[in-house]
Short mmCIF file of C-alpha atoms and ligand atoms in Angstrom, two decimals:
data_model
loop_
_atom_site.label_atom_id
_atom_site.label_comp_id
_atom_site.label_asym_id
_atom_site.label_seq_id
_atom_site.Cartn_x
_atom_site.Cartn_y
_atom_site.Cartn_z
CA MET D 28 -0.38 52.82 -58.23
CA ASP D 29 0.33 53.46 -54.62
CA ARG D 30 0.00 56.79 -52.95
CA LEU D 31 3.51 57.86 -53.94
CA GLY D 32 2.60 57.50 -57.56
CA LEU D 33 4.93 54.54 -58.08
CA ASP D 34 3.85 51.78 -60.38
CA PRO D 35 5.20 48.53 -58.90
CA THR D 36 5.10 46.83 -62.28
CA GLU D 37 7.92 49.08 -63.45
CA PHE D 38 10.28 47.42 -61.02
CA VAL D 39 12.18 44.15 -61.39
CA ALA D 40 13.67 41.94 -58.71
CA VAL D 41 17.44 42.11 -58.53
CA ASP D 42 19.41 39.79 -56.31
CA GLU D 43 22.56 40.54 -54.37
CA GLU D 44 24.81 39.86 -57.32
CA GLY D 45 22.81 42.25 -59.39
CA VAL D 46 21.18 39.49 -61.42
CA VAL D 47 17.66 40.20 -62.54
CA THR D 48 15.73 37.16 -61.40
CA ALA D 49 13.95 35.86 -64.44
CA GLY D 50 10.54 34.38 -64.01
CA ILE D 51 10.02 35.90 -60.61
CA ASP D 52 6.96 37.99 -60.17
CA PRO D 53 8.23 41.56 -60.45
CA ASP D 54 5.31 42.54 -58.31
CA GLU D 55 5.97 40.10 -55.55
CA THR D 56 4.65 42.57 -53.05
CA LEU D 57 1.26 41.32 -54.07
CA ALA D 58 1.79 37.86 -52.68
CA THR D 59 0.42 35.07 -54.84
CA PRO D 60 -1.62 32.06 -53.72
CA THR D 61 -0.23 28.53 -53.80
CA LEU D 62 -1.68 25.41 -55.36
CA ALA D 63 -0.23 22.17 -54.01
CA VAL D 64 -0.16 19.12 -56.25
CA VAL D 65 -0.41 15.83 -54.36
CA GLY D 66 -0.81 12.18 -55.24
CA ARG D 67 0.93 8.85 -55.31
CA PRO D 68 4.33 8.54 -56.99
CA ASN D 69 4.17 7.94 -60.73
CA VAL D 70 0.62 9.13 -61.26
CA GLY D 71 2.05 11.92 -63.40
CA LYS D 72 2.33 14.88 -61.04
CA SER D 73 5.62 16.20 -62.35
CA THR D 74 4.52 15.79 -65.94
CA LEU D 75 1.37 17.73 -65.19
CA VAL D 76 3.23 20.44 -63.30
CA ASN D 77 5.56 20.84 -66.28
CA ARG D 78 2.57 21.12 -68.54
CA MET D 79 0.96 23.74 -66.34
CA LEU D 80 4.18 25.71 -66.24
CA GLY D 81 4.43 25.47 -69.99
CA ARG D 82 8.04 24.48 -69.78
CA ARG D 83 10.21 21.54 -68.96
CA GLU D 84 11.46 22.67 -65.67
CA ALA D 85 9.83 20.81 -62.85
CA VAL D 86 12.57 18.27 -62.50
CA VAL D 87 12.59 17.46 -58.85
CA GLN D 88 16.08 17.14 -57.59
CA ASP D 89 16.73 15.07 -54.54
CA VAL D 90 19.86 16.27 -52.92
CA PRO D 91 20.47 14.11 -49.86
CA GLY D 92 20.54 16.13 -46.72
CA VAL D 93 19.06 19.18 -48.34
CA THR D 94 15.50 20.38 -47.94
CA ARG D 95 14.16 19.43 -51.31
CA ASP D 96 11.08 17.39 -50.75
CA ARG D 97 8.96 20.27 -51.90
CA VAL D 98 9.52 22.51 -54.85
CA VAL D 99 7.64 25.69 -55.60
CA TYR D 100 7.35 27.26 -59.04
CA ASP D 101 5.89 30.51 -60.26
CA ALA D 102 3.06 29.94 -62.67
CA LEU D 103 1.00 32.22 -64.85
CA TRP D 104 -2.35 31.52 -66.48
CA ASN D 105 -4.72 33.97 -68.08
CA GLY D 106 -2.79 36.85 -66.58
CA ARG D 107 -3.03 35.51 -63.06
CA ARG D 108 0.03 34.55 -61.13
CA PHE D 109 0.12 31.75 -58.64
CA LYS D 110 2.59 29.31 -57.14
CA LEU D 111 2.65 25.62 -57.89
CA MET D 112 3.95 23.38 -55.14
CA ASP D 113 5.10 19.98 -56.29
CA THR D 114 5.28 17.67 -53.31
CA GLY D 115 6.47 14.55 -55.03
CA GLY D 116 10.20 14.70 -54.40
CA TRP D 117 11.05 11.31 -53.04
CA GLU D 118 9.61 7.87 -52.99
CA PRO D 119 8.89 6.07 -49.78
CA ASP D 120 9.05 2.32 -49.70
CA ALA D 121 5.83 0.57 -50.61
CA ALA D 122 4.96 -0.24 -46.98
CA GLY D 123 5.03 3.39 -45.96
CA LEU D 124 3.26 4.68 -49.03
CA GLN D 125 -0.17 5.27 -47.61
CA GLY D 126 1.08 7.12 -44.58
CA PHE D 127 3.48 9.09 -46.67
CA VAL D 128 0.93 10.30 -49.18
CA ALA D 129 -1.58 11.08 -46.43
CA LYS D 130 1.06 13.14 -44.68
CA GLN D 131 1.95 14.89 -47.89
CA ALA D 132 -1.72 15.80 -48.28
CA GLU D 133 -1.88 17.14 -44.75
CA THR D 134 1.16 19.31 -45.30
CA ALA D 135 -0.38 20.58 -48.51
CA MET D 136 -3.63 21.43 -46.73
CA ARG D 137 -1.67 23.32 -44.14
CA LEU D 138 0.62 25.28 -46.42
CA ALA D 139 -1.27 25.78 -49.67
CA ASP D 140 -4.33 27.80 -50.59
CA ALA D 141 -5.81 25.02 -52.68
CA VAL D 142 -4.90 21.39 -53.34
CA LEU D 143 -4.98 19.37 -56.53
CA LEU D 144 -5.16 15.61 -56.06
CA VAL D 145 -3.80 13.75 -59.05
CA VAL D 146 -5.05 10.24 -59.75
CA ASP D 147 -3.88 7.98 -62.55
CA ALA D 148 -6.92 7.33 -64.75
CA SER D 149 -5.28 4.31 -66.33
CA VAL D 150 -5.13 2.66 -62.91
CA GLY D 151 -8.24 4.07 -61.25
CA ALA D 152 -8.62 4.87 -57.56
CA THR D 153 -6.36 2.72 -55.42
CA ALA D 154 -6.64 2.21 -51.67
CA THR D 155 -3.99 4.87 -51.23
CA ASP D 156 -5.91 7.34 -53.37
CA GLN D 157 -8.96 6.68 -51.22
CA ALA D 158 -7.03 7.22 -48.03
CA VAL D 159 -5.70 10.51 -49.31
CA ALA D 160 -9.13 11.59 -50.50
CA ARG D 161 -10.42 10.89 -47.00
CA VAL D 162 -7.81 13.25 -45.57
CA LEU D 163 -8.50 15.90 -48.20
CA ARG D 164 -12.25 15.81 -47.71
CA ARG D 165 -11.64 17.46 -44.35
CA ALA D 166 -9.56 20.23 -45.85
CA GLU D 167 -10.51 23.80 -45.11
CA VAL D 168 -8.99 24.91 -48.40
CA PRO D 169 -10.58 24.07 -51.76
CA VAL D 170 -9.59 20.71 -53.21
CA MET D 171 -9.80 19.68 -56.84
CA LEU D 172 -9.48 16.23 -58.33
CA CYS D 173 -7.87 15.48 -61.64
CA ALA D 174 -7.46 12.22 -63.50
CA THR D 175 -4.35 12.24 -65.58
CA LYS D 176 -3.00 10.07 -68.38
CA VAL D 177 -6.31 10.53 -70.20
CA ASP D 178 -4.49 10.71 -73.53
CA ASP D 179 -7.57 9.99 -75.64
CA ASP D 180 -11.30 9.44 -75.33
CA ARG D 181 -10.99 5.82 -74.31
CA LEU D 182 -10.30 6.62 -70.68
CA THR D 183 -12.71 9.50 -70.32
CA SER D 184 -15.56 7.24 -69.25
CA ASP D 185 -13.43 5.60 -66.59
CA THR D 186 -12.78 8.91 -64.92
CA ALA D 187 -16.46 9.12 -64.00
CA ASP D 188 -15.78 6.35 -61.52
CA LEU D 189 -13.60 8.77 -59.59
CA TRP D 190 -16.62 10.73 -58.39
CA ARG D 191 -16.76 8.19 -55.59
CA LEU D 192 -13.63 9.72 -54.05
CA GLY D 193 -15.98 12.40 -52.80
CA LEU D 194 -13.95 15.32 -54.08
CA GLY D 195 -16.35 16.48 -56.73
CA GLU D 196 -15.92 16.35 -60.46
CA PRO D 197 -12.81 14.54 -61.69
CA HIS D 198 -11.11 16.67 -64.32
CA PRO D 199 -9.58 14.53 -67.07
CA VAL D 200 -6.19 15.63 -68.42
CA SER D 201 -3.16 14.32 -70.19
CA GLY D 202 -0.05 15.85 -68.74
CA LEU D 203 1.89 14.27 -71.55
CA HIS D 204 -0.14 15.62 -74.46
CA GLY D 205 -1.69 18.63 -72.82
CA ARG D 206 -5.21 17.48 -73.43
CA GLY D 207 -7.61 19.13 -70.96
CA SER D 208 -4.89 21.07 -69.17
CA GLY D 209 -6.28 24.45 -70.20
CA ASP D 210 -9.69 23.56 -68.83
CA LEU D 211 -8.06 22.27 -65.67
CA LEU D 212 -6.17 25.53 -65.18
CA ASP D 213 -9.35 27.52 -65.72
CA ALA D 214 -11.11 25.43 -63.11
CA ILE D 215 -8.18 25.79 -60.71
CA LEU D 216 -8.18 29.56 -60.98
CA GLU D 217 -11.85 29.53 -60.12
CA ILE D 218 -11.24 27.81 -56.80
CA LEU D 219 -7.90 29.43 -55.98
CA PRO D 220 -8.30 32.48 -53.73
CA GLU D 221 -6.88 35.77 -54.99
CA THR D 222 -4.48 36.16 -52.12
CA PRO D 223 -2.58 33.64 -50.04
CA ARG D 224 -3.67 32.95 -46.55
CA ASP D 225 -1.29 34.27 -44.01
CA ASP D 226 -2.57 32.52 -40.99
CA PHE D 227 -0.37 29.44 -40.63
CA GLY D 228 -3.48 27.81 -39.26
CA THR D 229 -3.51 30.02 -36.21
CA SER D 230 -6.34 32.34 -37.09
CA GLY D 231 -8.64 30.17 -35.02
CA GLY D 232 -6.45 30.82 -32.01
CA GLY D 233 -5.13 27.26 -31.98
CA PRO D 234 -1.87 26.42 -30.27
CA ARG D 235 1.26 27.80 -31.90
CA ARG D 236 3.30 25.22 -33.72
CA VAL D 237 6.79 24.36 -32.56
CA ALA D 238 9.38 22.15 -34.24
CA LEU D 239 11.76 20.50 -31.80
CA VAL D 240 14.80 19.77 -33.92
CA GLY D 241 18.51 19.12 -33.71
CA LYS D 242 21.01 16.49 -34.68
CA PRO D 243 20.71 12.99 -33.19
CA ASN D 244 21.45 12.62 -29.47
CA VAL D 245 21.22 16.27 -28.53
CA GLY D 246 18.37 15.33 -26.21
CA LYS D 247 15.19 16.03 -28.18
CA SER D 248 13.19 13.10 -26.83
CA SER D 249 14.51 13.67 -23.32
CA LEU D 250 13.43 17.30 -23.44
CA LEU D 251 10.02 16.49 -24.89
CA ASN D 252 9.45 13.99 -22.11
CA LYS D 253 10.62 16.47 -19.51
CA LEU D 254 8.38 19.22 -20.83
CA ALA D 255 5.38 16.99 -21.19
CA GLY D 256 5.98 15.51 -17.73
CA GLU D 257 7.20 11.97 -17.49
CA GLU D 258 4.03 10.71 -15.87
CA ARG D 259 1.39 12.91 -17.38
CA SER D 260 0.51 11.48 -20.73
CA VAL D 261 1.23 13.60 -23.73
CA VAL D 262 -1.90 14.48 -25.62
CA HIS D 263 -1.79 12.87 -29.00
CA ASP D 264 -3.54 14.72 -31.69
CA VAL D 265 -4.82 12.60 -34.51
CA ALA D 266 -5.82 15.52 -36.74
CA GLY D 267 -8.52 13.30 -38.11
CA THR D 268 -6.36 11.09 -40.22
CA THR D 269 -5.62 7.47 -40.78
CA VAL D 270 -1.94 7.97 -40.13
CA ASP D 271 -0.01 7.92 -36.89
CA PRO D 272 -0.62 10.80 -34.57
CA VAL D 273 2.25 13.06 -35.42
CA ASP D 274 1.97 16.04 -33.09
CA SER D 275 2.07 16.46 -29.32
CA LEU D 276 0.22 19.12 -27.39
CA VAL D 277 2.45 20.31 -24.56
CA GLU D 278 1.52 22.78 -21.87
CA LEU D 279 4.27 25.21 -20.92
CA ASP D 280 3.66 27.97 -18.44
CA GLY D 281 -0.08 27.49 -18.71
CA GLN D 282 -0.01 27.85 -22.47
CA VAL D 283 -0.50 24.95 -24.86
CA PHE D 284 1.94 24.57 -27.74
CA ARG D 285 1.68 22.10 -30.54
CA PHE D 286 4.98 20.30 -30.97
CA VAL D 287 4.80 19.09 -34.57
CA ASP D 288 6.02 15.84 -36.00
CA THR D 289 7.05 14.33 -32.70
CA ALA D 290 5.89 10.79 -33.44
CA GLY D 291 9.46 9.64 -34.07
CA LEU D 292 10.67 11.26 -30.87
CA ARG D 293 7.99 9.75 -28.70
CA LYS D 294 8.66 6.30 -30.01
CA ARG D 295 12.34 6.93 -29.55
CA VAL D 296 12.97 5.64 -33.01
CA LYS D 297 16.68 5.70 -33.41
CA MET D 298 18.14 6.29 -36.80
CA ALA D 299 20.16 3.49 -38.26
CA SER D 300 23.30 4.62 -40.01
CA GLY D 301 22.70 5.69 -43.55
CA MET D 302 19.34 7.06 -42.52
CA GLU D 303 20.61 10.58 -42.26
CA TYR D 304 18.81 11.57 -45.40
CA TYR D 305 15.50 10.58 -43.87
CA ALA D 306 16.38 12.21 -40.57
CA SER D 307 17.05 15.35 -42.48
CA LEU D 308 13.78 15.09 -44.38
CA ARG D 309 11.93 14.68 -41.11
CA THR D 310 13.69 17.72 -39.72
CA SER D 311 12.84 19.83 -42.72
CA SER D 312 9.26 18.66 -42.75
CA ALA D 313 8.87 19.50 -39.05
CA ILE D 314 10.33 22.96 -39.62
CA GLU D 315 8.04 23.61 -42.56
CA SER D 316 5.01 22.61 -40.52
CA ALA D 317 5.98 24.84 -37.62
CA GLU D 318 5.91 28.53 -36.93
CA VAL D 319 8.88 28.52 -34.60
CA ALA D 320 11.78 26.11 -34.32
CA LEU D 321 13.42 25.11 -31.07
CA VAL D 322 16.85 24.04 -32.19
CA LEU D 323 18.68 21.91 -29.65
CA LEU D 324 22.46 21.93 -29.50
CA ASP D 325 24.56 19.79 -27.18
CA ALA D 326 26.34 22.39 -25.07
CA SER D 327 28.89 19.84 -23.87
CA GLU D 328 30.24 19.29 -27.37
CA PRO D 329 31.70 21.61 -29.99
CA ILE D 330 29.15 23.11 -32.36
CA ALA D 331 29.11 20.83 -35.40
CA GLU D 332 28.41 21.35 -39.05
CA GLN D 333 25.22 19.34 -38.64
CA ASP D 334 24.03 21.83 -36.03
CA GLN D 335 24.65 24.65 -38.43
CA ARG D 336 22.77 22.83 -41.14
CA VAL D 337 19.67 22.61 -38.99
CA LEU D 338 19.93 26.31 -38.14
CA THR D 339 20.29 27.14 -41.83
CA MET D 340 17.17 25.15 -42.62
CA VAL D 341 15.22 27.21 -40.11
CA VAL D 342 16.50 30.52 -41.44
CA GLU D 343 15.92 29.55 -45.06
CA SER D 344 12.41 28.41 -44.37
CA GLY D 345 11.75 31.73 -42.67
CA ARG D 346 10.61 30.38 -39.32
CA ALA D 347 11.13 31.99 -35.95
CA LEU D 348 13.99 30.53 -33.93
CA VAL D 349 14.98 29.83 -30.35
CA ILE D 350 18.28 28.07 -29.67
CA LEU D 351 18.53 25.74 -26.70
CA PHE D 352 21.90 24.70 -25.36
CA ASN D 353 20.99 21.40 -23.77
CA LYS D 354 23.01 19.24 -21.35
CA TRP D 355 24.08 22.38 -19.51
CA ASP D 356 24.59 20.15 -16.46
CA LYS D 357 27.69 18.82 -18.20
CA VAL D 358 29.16 22.22 -18.98
CA ASP D 359 32.12 23.26 -16.84
CA GLU D 360 34.11 26.47 -16.64
CA GLU D 361 36.45 25.52 -19.43
CA ARG D 362 33.71 24.40 -21.77
CA ARG D 363 31.88 27.66 -21.14
CA HIS D 364 34.86 29.62 -22.37
CA GLN D 365 35.14 27.47 -25.46
CA LEU D 366 31.47 27.92 -26.14
CA THR D 367 31.74 31.69 -26.03
CA ARG D 368 34.35 31.51 -28.77
CA GLU D 369 32.28 29.06 -30.82
CA LEU D 370 29.26 31.33 -30.57
CA GLU D 371 31.20 34.18 -32.10
CA ARG D 372 32.64 31.98 -34.80
CA ASP D 373 29.78 29.70 -35.74
CA LEU D 374 26.53 31.31 -34.71
CA ILE D 375 27.14 34.86 -35.81
CA SER D 376 24.59 34.59 -38.61
CA VAL D 377 21.84 33.83 -36.09
CA ARG D 378 22.96 36.18 -33.36
CA TRP D 379 19.44 37.64 -33.39
CA ALA D 380 18.11 34.37 -31.98
CA GLU D 381 17.52 34.05 -28.27
CA ARG D 382 19.61 31.37 -26.55
CA VAL D 383 18.58 29.46 -23.46
CA ASN D 384 20.85 27.12 -21.55
CA VAL D 385 18.82 24.15 -20.39
CA SER D 386 19.13 20.63 -19.13
CA ALA D 387 16.58 18.01 -20.07
CA LEU D 388 18.12 15.88 -17.33
CA THR D 389 17.66 18.27 -14.41
CA GLY D 390 14.98 20.51 -15.81
CA ARG D 391 17.23 23.55 -15.52
CA SER D 392 15.76 26.70 -17.05
CA THR D 393 13.06 24.88 -18.95
CA GLN D 394 10.60 27.46 -17.66
CA ARG D 395 12.42 30.02 -19.80
CA ILE D 396 11.45 28.22 -23.01
CA ALA D 397 7.83 29.38 -23.31
CA PRO D 398 8.61 33.10 -22.90
CA ALA D 399 11.41 32.80 -25.45
CA LEU D 400 9.06 31.10 -27.91
CA ASN D 401 6.49 33.85 -27.44
CA ARG D 402 9.02 36.61 -27.96
CA ALA D 403 10.30 35.00 -31.16
CA LEU D 404 6.76 34.53 -32.47
CA GLU D 405 5.88 38.11 -31.66
CA SER D 406 8.80 39.35 -33.76
CA TRP D 407 7.84 36.95 -36.50
CA ASP D 408 4.34 38.43 -36.57
CA THR D 409 5.45 42.05 -36.42
CA ARG D 410 4.26 44.48 -39.05
CA VAL D 411 5.87 47.89 -39.30
CA PRO D 412 3.44 50.51 -40.57
CA THR D 413 4.48 51.87 -43.96
CA GLY D 414 4.57 55.47 -42.77
CA ARG D 415 6.86 54.71 -39.88
CA LEU D 416 9.08 52.52 -42.05
CA ASN D 417 9.58 55.21 -44.66
CA GLN D 418 10.18 57.92 -42.11
CA TRP D 419 12.91 55.78 -40.63
CA LEU D 420 14.29 54.91 -44.05
CA ASN D 421 14.44 58.55 -45.16
CA ASP D 422 16.50 59.42 -42.10
CA LEU D 423 18.73 56.42 -42.64
CA VAL D 424 19.38 57.18 -46.30
CA ALA D 425 19.95 60.86 -45.59
CA ALA D 426 22.58 60.00 -43.01
CA THR D 427 24.16 57.12 -44.96
CA PRO D 428 23.28 57.15 -48.65
CA PRO D 429 23.89 54.04 -50.76
CA PRO D 430 27.35 53.96 -52.34
CA VAL D 431 27.73 55.46 -55.79
CA ARG D 432 27.91 52.84 -58.49
CA GLY D 433 28.93 53.46 -62.09
CA GLY D 434 28.93 57.18 -61.38
CA LYS D 435 25.32 57.08 -60.23
CA GLN D 436 23.78 57.33 -56.83
CA PRO D 437 20.95 54.83 -56.52
CA LYS D 438 17.90 56.38 -54.91
CA ILE D 439 15.69 54.46 -52.51
CA MET D 440 12.24 55.79 -53.22
CA PHE D 441 10.02 53.77 -51.03
CA ALA D 442 9.92 50.76 -48.76
CA THR D 443 7.12 48.52 -47.69
CA GLN D 444 6.79 45.51 -45.48
CA ALA D 445 5.25 43.11 -47.94
CA GLN D 446 4.79 40.25 -45.52
CA THR D 447 5.04 39.08 -41.97
CA ARG D 448 6.03 35.55 -40.90
CA PRO D 449 8.85 36.33 -41.42
CA PRO D 450 8.95 40.11 -41.80
CA THR D 451 9.79 40.75 -45.43
CA PHE D 452 10.71 44.19 -46.71
CA VAL D 453 10.87 45.45 -50.24
CA LEU D 454 12.92 48.48 -51.20
CA PHE D 455 11.99 50.23 -54.43
CA THR D 456 15.06 51.86 -55.92
CA SER D 457 16.35 53.60 -59.00
CA GLY D 458 19.47 51.42 -59.17
CA PHE D 459 21.32 48.39 -57.90
CA LEU D 460 22.03 48.26 -54.18
CA GLU D 461 25.20 46.47 -53.20
CA ALA D 462 25.03 43.48 -50.88
CA GLY D 463 26.93 45.40 -48.23
CA TYR D 464 24.36 48.16 -48.21
CA ARG D 465 21.50 45.67 -48.08
CA ARG D 466 23.08 44.09 -45.03
CA PHE D 467 23.50 47.53 -43.52
CA VAL D 468 19.79 48.21 -44.02
CA GLU D 469 18.91 44.87 -42.47
CA ARG D 470 21.14 45.53 -39.48
CA ARG D 471 19.62 48.95 -38.91
CA LEU D 472 16.10 47.55 -39.33
CA ARG D 473 16.85 45.20 -36.47
CA GLU D 474 18.32 47.99 -34.35
CA GLU D 475 15.24 50.10 -34.87
CA PHE D 476 12.42 47.58 -34.81
CA GLY D 477 13.84 44.62 -32.89
CA PHE D 478 12.88 41.40 -34.61
CA GLY D 479 14.69 39.30 -32.00
CA GLY D 480 14.11 35.63 -32.74
CA THR D 481 13.04 35.95 -36.35
CA PRO D 482 14.83 36.02 -39.67
CA ILE D 483 13.95 39.07 -41.73
CA ARG D 484 14.20 39.50 -45.47
CA VAL D 485 15.09 42.54 -47.47
CA SER D 486 14.63 42.45 -51.20
CA VAL D 487 15.17 45.16 -53.75
CA ARG D 488 13.09 46.12 -56.75
CA VAL D 489 14.94 48.23 -59.27
CA ARG D 490 13.04 50.47 -61.66
CA GLU D 491 13.36 49.02 -65.11
CA LYS D 492 14.41 51.44 -67.79
CA ARG D 493 11.92 50.74 -70.49
CA PRO D 494 9.85 52.95 -72.68
CA ARG D 495 6.64 53.95 -71.02
CA LYS D 496 3.51 52.59 -72.56
CA LYS D 497 1.32 55.30 -73.95
P1 GDP T 527 4.98 11.66 -60.51
O1 GDP T 527 5.83 10.67 -59.78
O2 GDP T 527 3.57 11.63 -59.99
O3 GDP T 527 5.55 13.04 -60.54
O4 GDP T 527 4.84 11.10 -62.02
P2 GDP T 527 5.62 11.51 -63.34
O5 GDP T 527 5.16 12.83 -63.84
O6 GDP T 527 7.09 11.35 -63.11
O7 GDP T 527 5.07 10.41 -64.34
C1 GDP T 527 5.20 9.04 -64.10
C2 GDP T 527 5.16 8.30 -65.42
O8 GDP T 527 3.90 8.45 -66.05
C3 GDP T 527 6.18 8.80 -66.42
O9 GDP T 527 6.71 7.69 -67.12
C4 GDP T 527 5.37 9.67 -67.34
O10 GDP T 527 5.92 9.73 -68.65
C5 GDP T 527 4.02 8.99 -67.35
N1 GDP T 527 2.95 9.96 -67.59
C6 GDP T 527 2.75 11.11 -66.93
N2 GDP T 527 1.67 11.75 -67.43
C7 GDP T 527 1.19 11.00 -68.43
C8 GDP T 527 0.09 11.16 -69.35
O11 GDP T 527 -0.66 12.12 -69.32
N3 GDP T 527 -0.10 10.15 -70.23
C9 GDP T 527 0.71 9.07 -70.29
N4 GDP T 527 0.43 8.14 -71.18
N5 GDP T 527 1.75 8.90 -69.45
C10 GDP T 527 2.00 9.85 -68.54
P1 GDP T 528 17.65 12.73 -29.28
O1 GDP T 528 18.31 11.77 -30.20
O2 GDP T 528 17.95 14.14 -29.67
O3 GDP T 528 16.19 12.49 -29.08
O4 GDP T 528 18.38 12.55 -27.86
P2 GDP T 528 17.92 11.75 -26.56
O5 GDP T 528 16.83 12.47 -25.86
O6 GDP T 528 17.67 10.33 -26.90
O7 GDP T 528 19.22 11.90 -25.69
C1 GDP T 528 20.46 11.36 -26.06
C2 GDP T 528 21.27 11.07 -24.83
O8 GDP T 528 21.61 12.28 -24.15
C3 GDP T 528 20.53 10.21 -23.82
O9 GDP T 528 21.46 9.30 -23.26
C4 GDP T 528 20.04 11.20 -22.78
O10 GDP T 528 19.90 10.62 -21.52
C5 GDP T 528 21.16 12.21 -22.79
N1 GDP T 528 20.69 13.54 -22.39
C6 GDP T 528 19.64 14.23 -22.92
N2 GDP T 528 19.51 15.44 -22.33
C7 GDP T 528 20.48 15.52 -21.40
C8 GDP T 528 20.88 16.54 -20.47
O11 GDP T 528 20.30 17.63 -20.37
N3 GDP T 528 21.98 16.28 -19.70
C9 GDP T 528 22.66 15.11 -19.79
N4 GDP T 528 23.70 14.95 -19.00
N5 GDP T 528 22.31 14.14 -20.64
C10 GDP T 528 21.24 14.33 -21.45
#
């Protein structure tokens, strides 16, 4: 119970169409920790995830061009809720396997609260498994090892060999038959923290993480080179792995930022045609690893659907955003007028994002990038105190109450900012709030509290009409 005497468990999540979202934690305000499942393709990750979810649902869908290399499910065991992140969405070619799985493990270490490495007991530890274990041994989050496909006792002895991966006791399971999965879940809950970390790896005061993204040829590599200084060598950060250095540390305005996943840019790897799917995966992976995205658009050309797709990825992943209009040196009077119209037509959904007109060629306005990044990050980190939020909300609702629906006036009882990064608000209500009213609340939230440069989320919990337990 909170201090208003509301019991959050009496509320259910209702989306904008009024659909009660089944399976979603009705008490999402208490954020749940995430367990990432990593391992080579075909070791049985999906089968195990299905088993742990107790349903046949974890079918990973690969939709080309869509951010689907990671799927998160809500899981429940012994009354505890947690999230399961299945990272196995696509298969790299054999040559790139080791690097791919190592990278997957790094992402998992960065995003999840605990990691489960899955090894195929019928195969034993391969070189790739060892490489991944090496990466995971440096993890700051707890890591657990499980050997799957142990369908009967025959393989149990072999799993002992997996101790040499240096990740502690190998837990034998059969994802297919369920053998050992209960014990595994018990063990997982022991290592999984109660609450998710909310630090995005910055609690140690490390550099803030920036994704430099945009469709091909907008000038990403040119800008990175300009910012890093053509002559001065970019600091490569190996992050203690066997894979290619993937990030660049770049000093802007005396402040070091970590530009994530820039290996491809530095090498100026150009995408062959038909590689768009992989380009898009790289973009989504960079965004996920970052706190703020610098989205480059080519100001000299009309805003394209591909540009919008990148922007949508950023908004959906809840990262802060700064938009750079690059190649400003090529923009003339006429183009400027066109652009103004395009902004109103195509970028209206991200009008809260700061825009900077730059030129990687001439260096124009590049000094404005760091302050814009900092402002966006500050909004992203903002937490509105509950008292202030509710005071504001009471005034808002008094002046403009939610529209009557089915003869009833829904009451908004209470609001709380459940999360930062991005700011996420939950409204507790007595009835359905129409999409229009939700948007109105979001708009007014921005007017009152700012949030320039960050997406914000507003979700609604409706009190469920059910008999009270005695
Ligand atoms: P993923 O690529 O790591 O997600 O692996 P999958 O879950 O798709 O499994 C790969 C293959 O191994 C499939 O043919 C599964 O049926 C099989 N498999 C998965 N778990 C088990 C298990 O516990 N026992 C046996 N015998 N086969 C399994
Ligand atoms: P990427 O694919 O996004 O990494 O783009 P590149 O950095 O390779 O740039 C694509 C092309 O645009 C190259 O020919 C660059 O020289 C050119 N370019 C990049 N930035 C600018 C700019 O600010 N002004 C002009 N005129 N050309 C640019």
